[in-house]
Amino acid sequence: MAFLSLNNVDKFYGDLHAIKSVNLAIEQGEFVVFVGPSGCGKSTLLRMIAGLETIDGGTLMLGGNDITHVIPSKRDLAMVFQSYALYPHMSVEDNMSFALRLAGEDKAVIAKKVAEAAEKLDLEPYLKRTPRALSGGQRQRVAIGRAIVRQPKVFLFDEPLSNLDAALRGQTRVEIARLHRELGATTVYVTHDQVEAMTLADRVVVLRAGHIEQVGTPLELYDAPVNKFVAQFIGMPQMNLIKTDGINGVPAGAVEAGVRTEHMQITDEGNARIKGTVELIESLGNETLIHVRPDGADSHEMPLIARQYSRSELNMGARVGLGWDDSQAHYFNTQGENLRITA
Amino acid sequence: MSFAQKSKSATVIRSSVAWLIALVMFFPILFLTVTAFKTELQAIAVPSVWFFEPTLENFTEVQERSDYLHYAWNSVLTSVMSTLLGLLIAIPAAFSFAFTPTRRTKDILMWMLSTKMMPAVGALVPIYVLSQKTGLLDTRFALIIIFTMMNLPIMVWMLYSAFKDIPHEIFEAARMDGAGLWEEFRHVLLPLGMGGIASTGLLCLVLAWNEAFWVLNLTSSQAGTLASLVASYSSPEGLFWAKLSAVSVLAIAPIVVFGWFSQKQLVQGLTFGAVK
Amino acid sequence: MKKQNIIAAAVGGVLLSSAAVSMAATELVIATVNNGHMIEMQKLTNHFEEANPDITVKWVTLEEGVLRQRMTTDIATKGGQFDIMTIGMYEVPIWGEKGWLKELSFDESYDTEDLLPAIRDGLSVDGKLYAAPFYGESSMLMYRTDLVEKAGMTMPEQPTWDHVADVAAKIHDPDNGVYGICLRGKPGWGDNMALLSTMVNTFGGQWFDMDWKPQLETQPWHDAISFYVDLMDKYGPPGSSGNSFNEILALYNEGKCGMWLDATIAASFVSDPSQSKVADKVAFAQAPTKVTPKGANWLWAWTLAVPVTTTHSDEATRFIEWATSKDYIELVGEELGWGKVPTGTRASTYENPKFREAAVFADAEFKAISSADPTDSTLNESPYVGVQFASIPEFQSIGIAVGQQMSAALAGQTSVDKALKNSQRSADREMRRSGYY
Ligand SMILES: Nc1ncnc2c1ncn2[C@@H]1O[C@H](COP(=O)(O)OP(=O)(O)O)[C@@H](O)[C@H]1O
Ligand SMILES: [Mg+2]
């Protein structure tokens, strides 16, 4: 039996069915990331685990106990909020020790645990300051510190990096990964950023409109998306989608082909599957993105992108052909299902 | 150099305007205080006399005629008790309005406020009869209850808007940290809402202190506050400006002194609440 | 945690103790207004308490309007908060008739016959006395001897309104801050309407005819009000429509009024050097007349009465007997000075040589008070009691409404005709609604 499991969990906000019968099993020590577009219910699901939102249907089990209706303070979980939610009237030290003090922990033990956490997070010089006197990154670390001193059963993160600038975000991401390695704590992490999802997760849960589209390791999702939504959501730049009518050699029932940019090959016009005009060339040094507008496509349609790891000799406006290896392509039916997976 | 000069002269102008406004606001109190030290004849002089030999005659007269301490004690007791009682009710109410709103919350708040729009005299007869039947006429207890009721809508509103400024997540964080309702209240709401609570309390203290309508109507010999003492110095026939001023000075003195000393804490409390 | 417990206990304790009411032997609670005579009585109460050790006296001083309202509510709801009430001459017959007041009967030595008959009659219903007068007043003209003299004029003991207007014209000198005459203008049945009622009386008018029909559009009203507005326009101080007793007293004591027609009690203030700049330059005449001397000067008394709702009516009566006795007047004279005794209640006061010596206004006041007759104060017969009011419950609201109209006319916001027309209409409605016709 899984350490943390959600069984047919439902959430309603009035008429809005925000979480639709979600099933998920999380193993001890696992790092699970919820991704999905904004408003899909990631935070709601996380907060239901935390106990900050009531669960309207189904059960939530933690370590063999039913905690569906247990109040948050009794669940022994820790959460890091997007806004950090530090106690503005307490010093960093007091922020971190608050939970332990409430639990009536011994003073010496508290001091030791806070010192350990502060050391791990490089917060030692700031222990006496109030949150007001800290930078964004430092506040973030205090929020994490507050969570780890407690040694909770599960860590919950709700978009913890979205208030940081890009450089700090990358750095902190690495930090979180390191902490997870060191502590080995079960973690549920919400983000809308697929890079975070791919780099941090043991398993990624892709959510859409309140239900789970796919659960898998990052590479499973990348290589074998169950549907067009997951395929498009994971991978940057997005997977190319090509209408298959008029293209020969596609499987029966397929209406669209999905080809990742690195699998899109530039060829001569000749008898290529698709012909088009080079519209833009993005040279990023290590790679080159070639944007091609297929003949007959509307100007508002997305161009097709081919990624090369060599410099390109092509010029804008050049006529080219596009092709792909069928073993690396995904074909989707009218429901958007990946024929290769469902078959 | 020129920039510094410019900003300096701007500061001078700004502070003189501030002083001017303060002086205008303060003028009635100054006038009242000065009049308290005049004779009745000087008090009625037009144009006003500003240079005269001050007399304590009015204060002596007030002291002779009425038991100031009795009224002052009633004022202290009723305003402090009603404020504490009001806070006791309004803090939990505002807490729940601010952090667990329902669809009806706004309506309830509006309704509470709307009760302030009815003139007090509209409720006079029922309240008079109620307190008479319950034997509470002319008791400080009745005044405490009425002051509390009177101030509750304002208290709930003020606290509600103060509490709403506290980010919701801080409570959730506390909850995750193992805080129950009482701990949330004690360790988060009270310290973070202290500015709002202090200013609400102070305002209600002053409102209760200055309340005259209910005092005049519900008290006679026992529970009268300073407001009733002041009112008793207006006279249908005879000059009373100087004496009235003296008794008014005595009536406002305690609350002014209190306000002066609590000013620092109050400002501190107010800025403290601004932490986000 | 401990600290909180202590605070909680303290809060609870104080709440409880504040509910408790202390109990004395017999405590008489007296509702009163703040005027000089009442304050003196408060200072002398210890004499009564010494003589009556079983009684203590508590004073509740209220503003006049609040006092009326409080007393009415207290009686109507059987509140029993007050054992003695200070009420005016207007209310006594009304409340007495309603059975709200205890009938007063005093010892022989109290000498009820000594009370001035006009006042005693005004406080009785069907021969029963419902209140004892504490002090009484009429109205009289106060004028500045220096100004009148300088203008080469004289002031007879009983002037006419036309003569007063002439004098006002002569002494009016606004550039030097002296106005010919100051009269009440602030709206209120006891404010401007007290004065205007006496003017209407002497101009030959009245409030109601024998069928209780309001008479506000009759010629006398028209003449009196036009005369008043015109006089004040020409020789009055600015802002007269906001002036009542206290405002004019301040003006007069500052030396800004040549003449002033108002309550006789004003005489004791304007002739008191400690509060008047013109104390040595005032003289007194009777209220001016026009077509009849009847009702030219008003009659008013503040009285003490015992509400039926009290449980201490014997003690209360005892106090009133003391406070309105000859002995009390004697006590004030000896303790505080004869210039401060409450006047206008007893004939014996005016016979007392010590008082006559101390009060320069004694003769004029006595003459004014004795000449007023509340039962016969209009040229033509009228059905009501009262000189400057009609002692019926409806009068208060009629008086207020009419007072506002008159004040507006004085301020020039409306014409006299229109003000009287509006007044008549509202008075008529009020009387009709109350079923007088
Ligand atoms: N308290 C609430 N009341 C009503 N609707 C809510 C509430 N919280 C979230 N929602 C709705 O539920 C859906 C999921 O929200 P959320 O979980 O916050 O999305 P996200 O995936 O961006 O974190 C959204 O449509 C949102 O509008
Ligand atoms: Mg979210």
PDB file of C-alpha atoms in Angstrom, chain C residues 282-369:
ATOM      1  CA  VAL C 282     -29.517 100.056  34.774  1.00  0.00           C
ATOM      2  CA  ALA C 283     -33.026 100.958  35.704  1.00  0.00           C
ATOM      3  CA  PHE C 284     -36.297  99.084  35.423  1.00  0.00           C
ATOM      4  CA  ALA C 285     -39.736  99.822  34.031  1.00  0.00           C
ATOM      5  CA  GLN C 286     -42.845  97.745  33.520  1.00  0.00           C
ATOM      6  CA  ALA C 287     -43.294  95.821  30.309  1.00  0.00           C
ATOM      7  CA  PRO C 288     -44.527  98.208  27.586  1.00  0.00           C
ATOM      8  CA  THR C 289     -48.199  98.314  26.662  1.00  0.00           C
ATOM      9  CA  LYS C 290     -50.215  99.097  23.560  1.00  0.00           C
ATOM     10  CA  VAL C 291     -53.990  98.905  23.551  1.00  0.00           C
ATOM     11  CA  THR C 292     -54.374  97.139  26.887  1.00  0.00           C
ATOM     12  CA  PRO C 293     -52.191  96.579  29.920  1.00  0.00           C
ATOM     13  CA  LYS C 294     -53.599  93.058  30.228  1.00  0.00           C
ATOM     14  CA  GLY C 295     -51.040  90.360  29.691  1.00  0.00           C
ATOM     15  CA  ALA C 296     -48.263  92.775  28.807  1.00  0.00           C
ATOM     16  CA  ASN C 297     -45.902  91.031  31.191  1.00  0.00           C
ATOM     17  CA  TRP C 298     -45.625  87.304  31.606  1.00  0.00           C
ATOM     18  CA  LEU C 299     -45.764  85.103  34.633  1.00  0.00           C
ATOM     19  CA  TRP C 300     -43.594  82.078  35.124  1.00  0.00           C
ATOM     20  CA  ALA C 301     -42.505  79.984  38.031  1.00  0.00           C
ATOM     21  CA  TRP C 302     -40.168  77.082  38.529  1.00  0.00           C
ATOM     22  CA  THR C 303     -41.770  74.789  40.984  1.00  0.00           C
ATOM     23  CA  LEU C 304     -41.086  71.614  42.898  1.00  0.00           C
ATOM     24  CA  ALA C 305     -43.557  68.775  42.619  1.00  0.00           C
ATOM     25  CA  VAL C 306     -43.800  65.157  43.735  1.00  0.00           C
ATOM     26  CA  PRO C 307     -44.531  62.611  41.005  1.00  0.00           C
ATOM     27  CA  VAL C 308     -46.965  59.848  41.924  1.00  0.00           C
ATOM     28  CA  THR C 309     -44.337  57.306  40.923  1.00  0.00           C
ATOM     29  CA  THR C 310     -42.120  57.968  43.915  1.00  0.00           C
ATOM     30  CA  THR C 311     -42.088  55.694  46.911  1.00  0.00           C
ATOM     31  CA  HIS C 312     -40.901  58.457  49.219  1.00  0.00           C
ATOM     32  CA  SER C 313     -43.668  60.982  48.867  1.00  0.00           C
ATOM     33  CA  ASP C 314     -43.704  61.964  52.553  1.00  0.00           C
ATOM     34  CA  GLU C 315     -40.021  62.707  52.629  1.00  0.00           C
ATOM     35  CA  ALA C 316     -40.280  64.479  49.295  1.00  0.00           C
ATOM     36  CA  THR C 317     -43.078  66.675  50.566  1.00  0.00           C
ATOM     37  CA  ARG C 318     -41.030  67.464  53.618  1.00  0.00           C
ATOM     38  CA  PHE C 319     -38.175  68.635  51.465  1.00  0.00           C
ATOM     39  CA  ILE C 320     -40.406  70.809  49.304  1.00  0.00           C
ATOM     40  CA  GLU C 321     -41.976  72.319  52.370  1.00  0.00           C
ATOM     41  CA  TRP C 322     -38.504  73.273  53.577  1.00  0.00           C
ATOM     42  CA  ALA C 323     -37.228  74.509  50.221  1.00  0.00           C
ATOM     43  CA  THR C 324     -40.162  76.812  49.521  1.00  0.00           C
ATOM     44  CA  SER C 325     -40.670  78.086  53.037  1.00  0.00           C
ATOM     45  CA  LYS C 326     -40.197  81.557  54.469  1.00  0.00           C
ATOM     46  CA  ASP C 327     -37.450  80.082  56.607  1.00  0.00           C
ATOM     47  CA  TYR C 328     -35.559  78.970  53.554  1.00  0.00           C
ATOM     48  CA  ILE C 329     -35.690  82.460  52.094  1.00  0.00           C
ATOM     49  CA  GLU C 330     -34.433  83.751  55.388  1.00  0.00           C
ATOM     50  CA  LEU C 331     -31.652  81.146  55.313  1.00  0.00           C
ATOM     51  CA  VAL C 332     -30.493  82.180  51.844  1.00  0.00           C
ATOM     52  CA  GLY C 333     -30.575  85.815  52.884  1.00  0.00           C
ATOM     53  CA  GLU C 334     -28.443  85.183  55.935  1.00  0.00           C
ATOM     54  CA  GLU C 335     -26.063  82.658  54.407  1.00  0.00           C
ATOM     55  CA  LEU C 336     -25.581  83.897  50.892  1.00  0.00           C
ATOM     56  CA  GLY C 337     -26.868  87.451  50.909  1.00  0.00           C
ATOM     57  CA  TRP C 338     -30.253  89.019  50.455  1.00  0.00           C
ATOM     58  CA  GLY C 339     -29.609  89.829  46.817  1.00  0.00           C
ATOM     59  CA  LYS C 340     -29.641  86.106  46.104  1.00  0.00           C
ATOM     60  CA  VAL C 341     -32.918  85.020  47.650  1.00  0.00           C
ATOM     61  CA  PRO C 342     -35.392  83.331  45.341  1.00  0.00           C
ATOM     62  CA  THR C 343     -38.031  85.909  44.549  1.00  0.00           C
ATOM     63  CA  GLY C 344     -41.442  85.998  43.002  1.00  0.00           C
ATOM     64  CA  THR C 345     -43.086  83.466  45.262  1.00  0.00           C
ATOM     65  CA  ARG C 346     -44.079  85.051  48.543  1.00  0.00           C
ATOM     66  CA  ALA C 347     -45.503  88.435  49.436  1.00  0.00           C
ATOM     67  CA  SER C 348     -43.495  88.386  52.650  1.00  0.00           C
ATOM     68  CA  THR C 349     -40.234  88.456  50.683  1.00  0.00           C
ATOM     69  CA  TYR C 350     -41.053  91.845  49.244  1.00  0.00           C
ATOM     70  CA  GLU C 351     -41.970  93.177  52.650  1.00  0.00           C
ATOM     71  CA  ASN C 352     -38.622  92.234  54.090  1.00  0.00           C
ATOM     72  CA  PRO C 353     -36.558  95.403  54.494  1.00  0.00           C
ATOM     73  CA  LYS C 354     -33.278  93.553  54.151  1.00  0.00           C
ATOM     74  CA  PHE C 355     -34.325  92.259  50.762  1.00  0.00           C
ATOM     75  CA  ARG C 356     -35.671  95.595  49.625  1.00  0.00           C
ATOM     76  CA  GLU C 357     -32.408  97.181  50.508  1.00  0.00           C
ATOM     77  CA  ALA C 358     -30.318  94.585  48.706  1.00  0.00           C
ATOM     78  CA  ALA C 359     -32.368  94.343  45.512  1.00  0.00           C
ATOM     79  CA  VAL C 360     -32.682  97.506  43.440  1.00  0.00           C
ATOM     80  CA  PHE C 361     -35.254  95.773  41.282  1.00  0.00           C
ATOM     81  CA  ALA C 362     -37.509  94.673  44.131  1.00  0.00           C
ATOM     82  CA  ASP C 363     -40.304  97.155  43.552  1.00  0.00           C
ATOM     83  CA  ALA C 364     -40.423  96.808  39.816  1.00  0.00           C
ATOM     84  CA  GLU C 365     -40.384  93.025  40.032  1.00  0.00           C
ATOM     85  CA  PHE C 366     -43.071  92.883  42.666  1.00  0.00           C
ATOM     86  CA  LYS C 367     -45.253  95.213  40.683  1.00  0.00           C
ATOM     87  CA  ALA C 368     -44.778  93.144  37.541  1.00  0.00           C
ATOM     88  CA  ILE C 369     -45.489  89.848  39.227  1.00  0.00           C
TER      89      ILE C 369
END
